[in-house]
N, C-alpha and C. Protein backbone atom coordinates (compact mmCIF):
# COMPACT_ATOMS: atom_id res chain seq x y z
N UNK A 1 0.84 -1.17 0.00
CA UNK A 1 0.00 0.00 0.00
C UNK A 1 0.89 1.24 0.00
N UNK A 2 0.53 2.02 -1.21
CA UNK A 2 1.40 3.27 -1.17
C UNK A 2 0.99 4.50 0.06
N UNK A 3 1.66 4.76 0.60
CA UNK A 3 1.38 5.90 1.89
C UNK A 3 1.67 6.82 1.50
N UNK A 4 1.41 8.32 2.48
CA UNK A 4 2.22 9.65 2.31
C UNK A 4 2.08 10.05 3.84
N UNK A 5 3.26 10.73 3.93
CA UNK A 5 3.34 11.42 5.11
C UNK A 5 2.47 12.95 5.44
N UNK A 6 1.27 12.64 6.22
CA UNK A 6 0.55 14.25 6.39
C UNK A 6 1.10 14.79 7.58
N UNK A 7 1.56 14.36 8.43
CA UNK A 7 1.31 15.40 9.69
C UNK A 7 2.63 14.27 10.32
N UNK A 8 3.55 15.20 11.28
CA UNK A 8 4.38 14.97 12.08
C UNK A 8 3.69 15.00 13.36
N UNK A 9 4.21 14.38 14.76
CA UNK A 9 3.16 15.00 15.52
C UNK A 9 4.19 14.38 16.67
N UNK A 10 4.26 15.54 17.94
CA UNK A 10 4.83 14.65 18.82
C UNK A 10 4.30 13.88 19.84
N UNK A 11 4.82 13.06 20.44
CA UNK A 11 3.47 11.88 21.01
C UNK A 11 2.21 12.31 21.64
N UNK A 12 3.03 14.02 22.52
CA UNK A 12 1.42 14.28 23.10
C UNK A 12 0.28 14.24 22.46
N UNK A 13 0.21 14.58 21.25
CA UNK A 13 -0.58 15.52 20.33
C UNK A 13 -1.30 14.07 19.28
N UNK A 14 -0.27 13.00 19.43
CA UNK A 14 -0.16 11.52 18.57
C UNK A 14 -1.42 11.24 18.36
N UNK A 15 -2.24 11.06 19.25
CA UNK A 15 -3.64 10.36 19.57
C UNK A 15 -4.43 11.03 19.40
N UNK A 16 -4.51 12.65 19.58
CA UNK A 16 -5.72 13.18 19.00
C UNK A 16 -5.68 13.09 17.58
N UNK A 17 -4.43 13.68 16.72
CA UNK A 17 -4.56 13.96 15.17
C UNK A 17 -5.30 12.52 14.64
N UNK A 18 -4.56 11.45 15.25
CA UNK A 18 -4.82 9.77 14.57
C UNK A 18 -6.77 9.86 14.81
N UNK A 19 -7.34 9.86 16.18
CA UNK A 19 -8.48 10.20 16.66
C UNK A 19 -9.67 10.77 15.48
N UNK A 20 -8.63 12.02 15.08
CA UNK A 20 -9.29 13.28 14.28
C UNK A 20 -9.42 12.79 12.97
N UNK A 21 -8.20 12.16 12.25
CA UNK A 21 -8.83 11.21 11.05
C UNK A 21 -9.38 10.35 10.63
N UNK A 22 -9.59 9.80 11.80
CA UNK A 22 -10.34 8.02 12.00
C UNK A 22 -11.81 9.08 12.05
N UNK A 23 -12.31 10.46 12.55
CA UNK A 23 -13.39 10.38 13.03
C UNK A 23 -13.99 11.02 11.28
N UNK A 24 -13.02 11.40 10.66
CA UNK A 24 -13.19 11.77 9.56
C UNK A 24 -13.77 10.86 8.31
N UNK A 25 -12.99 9.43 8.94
CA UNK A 25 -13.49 8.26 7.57
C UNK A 25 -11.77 8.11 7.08
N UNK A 26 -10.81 8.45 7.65
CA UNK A 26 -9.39 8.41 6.66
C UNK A 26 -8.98 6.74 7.93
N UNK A 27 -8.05 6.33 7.39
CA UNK A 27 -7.47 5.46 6.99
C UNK A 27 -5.90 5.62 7.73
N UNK A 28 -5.31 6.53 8.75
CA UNK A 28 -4.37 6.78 9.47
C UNK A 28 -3.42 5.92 9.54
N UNK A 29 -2.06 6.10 9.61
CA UNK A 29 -1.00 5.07 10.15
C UNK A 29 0.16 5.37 10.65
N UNK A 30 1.07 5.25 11.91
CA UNK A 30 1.79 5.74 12.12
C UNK A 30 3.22 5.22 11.88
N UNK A 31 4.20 5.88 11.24
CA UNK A 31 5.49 5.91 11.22
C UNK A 31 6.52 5.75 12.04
N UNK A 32 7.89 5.77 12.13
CA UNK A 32 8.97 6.26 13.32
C UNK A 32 9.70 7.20 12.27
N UNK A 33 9.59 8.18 12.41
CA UNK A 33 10.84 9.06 11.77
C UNK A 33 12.10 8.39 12.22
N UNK A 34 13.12 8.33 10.82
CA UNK A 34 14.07 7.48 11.47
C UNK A 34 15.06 8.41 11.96
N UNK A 35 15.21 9.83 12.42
CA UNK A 35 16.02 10.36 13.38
C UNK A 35 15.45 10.47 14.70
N UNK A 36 14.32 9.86 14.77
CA UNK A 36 13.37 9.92 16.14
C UNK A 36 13.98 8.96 17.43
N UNK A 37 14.55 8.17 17.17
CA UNK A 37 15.10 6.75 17.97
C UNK A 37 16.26 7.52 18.47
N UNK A 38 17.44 8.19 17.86
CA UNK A 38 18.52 8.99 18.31
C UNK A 38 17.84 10.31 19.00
N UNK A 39 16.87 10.90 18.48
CA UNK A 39 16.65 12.30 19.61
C UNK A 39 16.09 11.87 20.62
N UNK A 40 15.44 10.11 20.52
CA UNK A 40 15.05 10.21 21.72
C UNK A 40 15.93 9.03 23.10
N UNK A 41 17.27 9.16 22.59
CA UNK A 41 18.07 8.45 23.78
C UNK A 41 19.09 9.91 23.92
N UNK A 42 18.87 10.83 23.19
CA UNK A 42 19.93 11.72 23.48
C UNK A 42 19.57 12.37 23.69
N UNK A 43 18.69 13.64 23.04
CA UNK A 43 17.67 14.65 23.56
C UNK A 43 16.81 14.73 24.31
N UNK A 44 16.14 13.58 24.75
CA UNK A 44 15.06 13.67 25.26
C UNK A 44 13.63 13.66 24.37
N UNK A 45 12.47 13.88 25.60
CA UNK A 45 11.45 13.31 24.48
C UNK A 45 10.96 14.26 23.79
N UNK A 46 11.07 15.57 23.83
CA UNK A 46 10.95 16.69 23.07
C UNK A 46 10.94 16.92 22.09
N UNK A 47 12.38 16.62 21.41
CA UNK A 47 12.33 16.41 20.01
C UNK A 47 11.96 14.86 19.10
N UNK A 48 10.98 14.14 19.84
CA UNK A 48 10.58 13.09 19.16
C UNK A 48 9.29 13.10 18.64
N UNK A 49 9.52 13.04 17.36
CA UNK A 49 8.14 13.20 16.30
C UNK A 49 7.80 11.68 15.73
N UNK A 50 6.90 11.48 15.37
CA UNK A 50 6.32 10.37 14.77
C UNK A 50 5.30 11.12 13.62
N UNK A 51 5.39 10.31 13.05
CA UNK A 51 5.16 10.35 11.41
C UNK A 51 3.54 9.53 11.24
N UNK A 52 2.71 10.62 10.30
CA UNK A 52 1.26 9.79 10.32
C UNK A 52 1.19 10.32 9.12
N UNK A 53 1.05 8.67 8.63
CA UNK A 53 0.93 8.59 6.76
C UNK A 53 -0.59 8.06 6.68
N UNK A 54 -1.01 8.54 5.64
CA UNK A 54 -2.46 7.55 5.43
C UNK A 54 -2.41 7.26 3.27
N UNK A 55 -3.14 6.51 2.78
CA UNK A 55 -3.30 6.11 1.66
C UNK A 55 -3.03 7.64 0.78
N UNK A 56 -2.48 7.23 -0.39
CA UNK A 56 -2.02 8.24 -1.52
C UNK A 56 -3.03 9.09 -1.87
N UNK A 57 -4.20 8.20 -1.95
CA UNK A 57 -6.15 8.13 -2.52
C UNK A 57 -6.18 9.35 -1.44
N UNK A 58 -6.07 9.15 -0.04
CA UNK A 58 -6.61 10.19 1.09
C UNK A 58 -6.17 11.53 1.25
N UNK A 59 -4.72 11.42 0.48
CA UNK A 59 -3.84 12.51 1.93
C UNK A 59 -4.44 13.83 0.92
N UNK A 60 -4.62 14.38 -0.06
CA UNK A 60 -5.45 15.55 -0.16
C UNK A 60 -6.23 16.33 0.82
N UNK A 61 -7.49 15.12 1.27
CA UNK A 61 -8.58 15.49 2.04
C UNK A 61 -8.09 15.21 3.71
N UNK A 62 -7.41 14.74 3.73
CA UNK A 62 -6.43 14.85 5.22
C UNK A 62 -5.57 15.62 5.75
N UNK A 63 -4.96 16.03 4.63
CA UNK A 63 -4.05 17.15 4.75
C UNK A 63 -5.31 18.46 4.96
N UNK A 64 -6.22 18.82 4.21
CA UNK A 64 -7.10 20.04 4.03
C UNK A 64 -7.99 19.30 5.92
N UNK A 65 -8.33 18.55 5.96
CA UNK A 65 -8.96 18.42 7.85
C UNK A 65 -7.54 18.80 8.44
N UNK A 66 -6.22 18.64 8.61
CA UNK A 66 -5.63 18.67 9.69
C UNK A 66 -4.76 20.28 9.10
N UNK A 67 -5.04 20.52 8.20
CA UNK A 67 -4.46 22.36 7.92
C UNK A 67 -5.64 22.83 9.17
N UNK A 68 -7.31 22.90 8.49
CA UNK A 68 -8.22 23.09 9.65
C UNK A 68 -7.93 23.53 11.02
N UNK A 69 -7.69 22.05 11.58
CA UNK A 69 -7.48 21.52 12.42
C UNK A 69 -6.30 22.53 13.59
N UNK A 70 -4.95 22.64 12.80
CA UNK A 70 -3.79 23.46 13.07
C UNK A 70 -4.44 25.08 13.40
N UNK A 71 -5.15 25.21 12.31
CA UNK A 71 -5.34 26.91 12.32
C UNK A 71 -6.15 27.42 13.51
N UNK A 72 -7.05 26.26 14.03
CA UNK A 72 -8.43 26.38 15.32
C UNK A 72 -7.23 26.54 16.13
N UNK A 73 -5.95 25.51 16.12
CA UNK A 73 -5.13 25.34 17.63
C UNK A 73 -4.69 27.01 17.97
N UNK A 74 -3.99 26.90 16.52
CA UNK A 74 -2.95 28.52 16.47
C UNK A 74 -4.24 29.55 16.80
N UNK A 75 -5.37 29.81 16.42
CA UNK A 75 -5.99 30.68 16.97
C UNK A 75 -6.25 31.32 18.51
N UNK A 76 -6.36 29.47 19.02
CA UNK A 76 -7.02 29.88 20.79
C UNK A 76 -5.42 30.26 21.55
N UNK A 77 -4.12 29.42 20.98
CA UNK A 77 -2.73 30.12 21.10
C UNK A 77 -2.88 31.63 21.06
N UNK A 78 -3.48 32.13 19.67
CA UNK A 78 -2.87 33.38 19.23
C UNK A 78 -4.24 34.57 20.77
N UNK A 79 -5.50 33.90 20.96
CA UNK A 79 -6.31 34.27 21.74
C UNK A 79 -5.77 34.49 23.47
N UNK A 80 -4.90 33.34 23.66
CA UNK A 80 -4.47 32.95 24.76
C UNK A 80 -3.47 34.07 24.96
N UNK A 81 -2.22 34.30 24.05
CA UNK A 81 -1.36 35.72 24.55
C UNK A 81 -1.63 36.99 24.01
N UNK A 82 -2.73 36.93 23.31
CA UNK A 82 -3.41 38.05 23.20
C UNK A 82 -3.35 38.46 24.71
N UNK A 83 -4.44 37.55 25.37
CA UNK A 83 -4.65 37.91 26.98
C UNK A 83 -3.47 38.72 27.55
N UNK A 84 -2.63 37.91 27.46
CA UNK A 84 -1.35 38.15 28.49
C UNK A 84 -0.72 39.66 27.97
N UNK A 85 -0.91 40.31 26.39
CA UNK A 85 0.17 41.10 26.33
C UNK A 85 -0.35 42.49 27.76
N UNK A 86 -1.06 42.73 28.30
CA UNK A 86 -2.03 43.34 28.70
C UNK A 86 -1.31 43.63 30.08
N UNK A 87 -1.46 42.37 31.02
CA UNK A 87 -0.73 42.25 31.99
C UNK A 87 1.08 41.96 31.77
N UNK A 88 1.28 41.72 30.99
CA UNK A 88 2.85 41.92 30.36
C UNK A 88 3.53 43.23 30.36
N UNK A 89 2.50 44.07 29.44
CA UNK A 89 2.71 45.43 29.80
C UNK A 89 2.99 46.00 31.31
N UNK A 90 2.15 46.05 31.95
CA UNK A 90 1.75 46.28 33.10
C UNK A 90 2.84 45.71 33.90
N UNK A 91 3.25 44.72 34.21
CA UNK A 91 3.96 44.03 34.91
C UNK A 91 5.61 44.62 34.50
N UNK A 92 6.08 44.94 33.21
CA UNK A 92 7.04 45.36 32.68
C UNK A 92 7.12 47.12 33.27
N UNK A 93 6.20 47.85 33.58
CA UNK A 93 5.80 49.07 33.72
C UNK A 93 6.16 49.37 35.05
N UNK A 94 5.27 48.37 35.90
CA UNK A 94 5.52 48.33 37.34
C UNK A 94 6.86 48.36 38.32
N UNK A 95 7.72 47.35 37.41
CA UNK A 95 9.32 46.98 37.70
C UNK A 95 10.11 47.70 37.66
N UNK A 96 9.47 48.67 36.18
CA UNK A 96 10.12 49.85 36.24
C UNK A 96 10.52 50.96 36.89
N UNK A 97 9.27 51.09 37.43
CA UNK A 97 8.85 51.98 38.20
C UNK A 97 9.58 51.97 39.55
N UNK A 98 9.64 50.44 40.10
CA UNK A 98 9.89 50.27 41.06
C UNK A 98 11.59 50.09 40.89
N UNK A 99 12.05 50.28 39.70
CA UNK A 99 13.47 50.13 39.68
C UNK A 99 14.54 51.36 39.68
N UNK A 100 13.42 52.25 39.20
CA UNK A 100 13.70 53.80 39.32
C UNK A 100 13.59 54.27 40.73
N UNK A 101 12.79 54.21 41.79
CA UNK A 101 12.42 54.24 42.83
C UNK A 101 13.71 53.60 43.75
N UNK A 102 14.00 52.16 43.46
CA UNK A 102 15.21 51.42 44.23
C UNK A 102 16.59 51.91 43.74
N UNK A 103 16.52 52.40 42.11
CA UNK A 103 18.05 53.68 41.88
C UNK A 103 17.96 55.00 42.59
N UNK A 104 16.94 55.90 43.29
CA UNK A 104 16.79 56.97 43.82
C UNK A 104 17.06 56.66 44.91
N UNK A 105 16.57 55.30 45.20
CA UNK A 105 17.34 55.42 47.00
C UNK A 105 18.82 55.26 47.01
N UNK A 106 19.30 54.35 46.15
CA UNK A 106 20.31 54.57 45.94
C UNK A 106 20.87 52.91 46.56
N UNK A 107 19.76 51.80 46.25
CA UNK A 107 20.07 50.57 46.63
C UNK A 107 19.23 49.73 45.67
N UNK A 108 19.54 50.47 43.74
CA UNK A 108 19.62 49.57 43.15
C UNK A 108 19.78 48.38 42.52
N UNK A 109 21.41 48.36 43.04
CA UNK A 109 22.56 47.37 42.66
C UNK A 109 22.03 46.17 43.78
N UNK A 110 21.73 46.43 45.30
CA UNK A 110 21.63 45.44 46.01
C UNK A 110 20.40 44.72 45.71
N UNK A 111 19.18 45.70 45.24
CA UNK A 111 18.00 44.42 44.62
C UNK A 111 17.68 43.77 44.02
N UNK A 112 18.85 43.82 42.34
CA UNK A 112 18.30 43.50 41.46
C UNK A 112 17.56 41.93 41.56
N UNK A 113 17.96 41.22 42.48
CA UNK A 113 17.12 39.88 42.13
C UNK A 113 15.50 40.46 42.82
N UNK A 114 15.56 41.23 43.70
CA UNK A 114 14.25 41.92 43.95
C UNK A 114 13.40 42.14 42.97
N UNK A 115 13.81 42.80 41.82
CA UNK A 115 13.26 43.04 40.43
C UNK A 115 12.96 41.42 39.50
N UNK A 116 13.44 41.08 39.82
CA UNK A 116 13.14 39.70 39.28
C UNK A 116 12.04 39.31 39.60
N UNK A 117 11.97 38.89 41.25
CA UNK A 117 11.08 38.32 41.83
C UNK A 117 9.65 39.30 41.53
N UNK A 118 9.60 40.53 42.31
CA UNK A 118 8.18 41.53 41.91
C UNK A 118 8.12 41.55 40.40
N UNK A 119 8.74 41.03 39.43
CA UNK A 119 7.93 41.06 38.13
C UNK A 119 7.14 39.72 38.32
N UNK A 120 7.92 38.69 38.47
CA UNK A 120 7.19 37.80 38.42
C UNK A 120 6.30 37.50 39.20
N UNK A 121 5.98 37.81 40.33
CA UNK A 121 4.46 38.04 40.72
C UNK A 121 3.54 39.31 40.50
N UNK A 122 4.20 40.62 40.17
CA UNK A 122 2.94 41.41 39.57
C UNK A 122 2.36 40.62 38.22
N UNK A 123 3.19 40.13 37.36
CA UNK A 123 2.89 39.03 35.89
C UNK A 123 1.90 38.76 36.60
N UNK A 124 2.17 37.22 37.29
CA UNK A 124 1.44 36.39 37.81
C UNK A 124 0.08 37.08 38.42
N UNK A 125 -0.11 38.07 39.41
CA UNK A 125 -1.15 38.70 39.48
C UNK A 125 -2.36 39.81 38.69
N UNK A 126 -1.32 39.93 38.14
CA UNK A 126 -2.30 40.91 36.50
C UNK A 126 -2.52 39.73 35.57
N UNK A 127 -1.95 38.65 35.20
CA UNK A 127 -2.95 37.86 34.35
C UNK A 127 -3.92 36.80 34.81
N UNK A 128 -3.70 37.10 36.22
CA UNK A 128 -4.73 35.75 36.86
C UNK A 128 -5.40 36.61 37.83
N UNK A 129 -5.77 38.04 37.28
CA UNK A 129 -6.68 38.89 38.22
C UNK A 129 -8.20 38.90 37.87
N UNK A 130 -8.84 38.59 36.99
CA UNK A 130 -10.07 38.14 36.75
C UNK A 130 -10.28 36.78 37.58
N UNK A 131 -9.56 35.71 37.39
CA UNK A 131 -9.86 34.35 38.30
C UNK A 131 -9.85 34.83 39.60
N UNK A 132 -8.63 35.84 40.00
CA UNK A 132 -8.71 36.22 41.40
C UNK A 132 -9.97 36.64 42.11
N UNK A 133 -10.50 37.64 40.77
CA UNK A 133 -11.78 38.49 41.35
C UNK A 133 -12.84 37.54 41.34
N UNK A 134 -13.19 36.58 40.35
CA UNK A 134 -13.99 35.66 40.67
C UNK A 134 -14.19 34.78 42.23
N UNK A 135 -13.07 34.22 42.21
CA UNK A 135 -12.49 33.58 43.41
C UNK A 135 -13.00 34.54 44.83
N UNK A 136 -12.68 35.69 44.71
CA UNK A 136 -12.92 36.39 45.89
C UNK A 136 -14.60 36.66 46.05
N UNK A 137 -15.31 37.02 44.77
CA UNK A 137 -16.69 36.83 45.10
C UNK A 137 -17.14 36.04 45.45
N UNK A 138 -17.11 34.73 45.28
CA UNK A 138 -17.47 33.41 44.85
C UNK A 138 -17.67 33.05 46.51
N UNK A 139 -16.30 33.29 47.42
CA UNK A 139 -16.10 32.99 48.58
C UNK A 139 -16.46 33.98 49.41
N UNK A 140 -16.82 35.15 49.30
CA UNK A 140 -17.70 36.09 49.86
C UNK A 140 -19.62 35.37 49.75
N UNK A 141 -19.80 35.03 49.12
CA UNK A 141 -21.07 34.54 49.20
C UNK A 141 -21.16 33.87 49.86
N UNK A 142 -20.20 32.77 50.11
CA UNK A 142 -20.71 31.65 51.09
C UNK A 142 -20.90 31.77 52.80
């Protein structure tokens, strides 16, 4: 049976794409990329891809479901740091602020891991401040 290779996929991801063409009517099969066996005693499992070929007849209409498929992912991605540039800002702004403030006293040099740390929890609190505010109503009611 002649195959073609549509979609690389690394194992997390393995079982839905295979899932997604079987639910389609295609004919799925999986591969080993043969540099996959070396990235994965040396690299780790990160760079290990596996290979999903289906019939010559299919891969047109498989390839056009899993383009689909890719563009829905990259969207709720592109939706997801949309969110964040917001509190990114903000959090980048704040540090500042507070880094100008710790050079006027004139005990810049001794905080800088200070600056580290308060970005990463103003971050952490400006993008998880809606859940926060939820959270805090939520437990005020009870």
């Amino acid at each position: 049976m002649d195959v073609v290779v549509v979609y690389r996929a690394n194992p997390e991801s393995l079982q839905k794409v295979l899932g997604l063409l079987r639910k389609e009517g295609f004919n799925p099969t999986t591969l080993e990329n043969p540099g996959s066996a070396d990235a994965l005693h040396g690299g780790g499992r990160a760079t290990y891809v596996i290979s999903i070929a289906v019939p010559r007849s299919e891969a047109a209409g498989a390839e056009s479901i899993l383009r689909k498929w890719d563009k829905a992912r990259q969207s709720e991605v592109n939706k997801m740091t949309g969110k964040l540039a917001g509190p990114f800002l903000f959090s980048v702004m704040a540090v500042g602020v507070l880094a100008l403030v710790l050079l006027l006293l004139g005990i810049l040099w001794d905080a800088v891991a200070l600056l580290a740390v308060a970005w990463i929890t103003v971050f952490a609190l400006a993008a998880n401040a809606e859940k926060i505010k939820l959270k805090t109503k939520g437990s005020k009611r009870r």
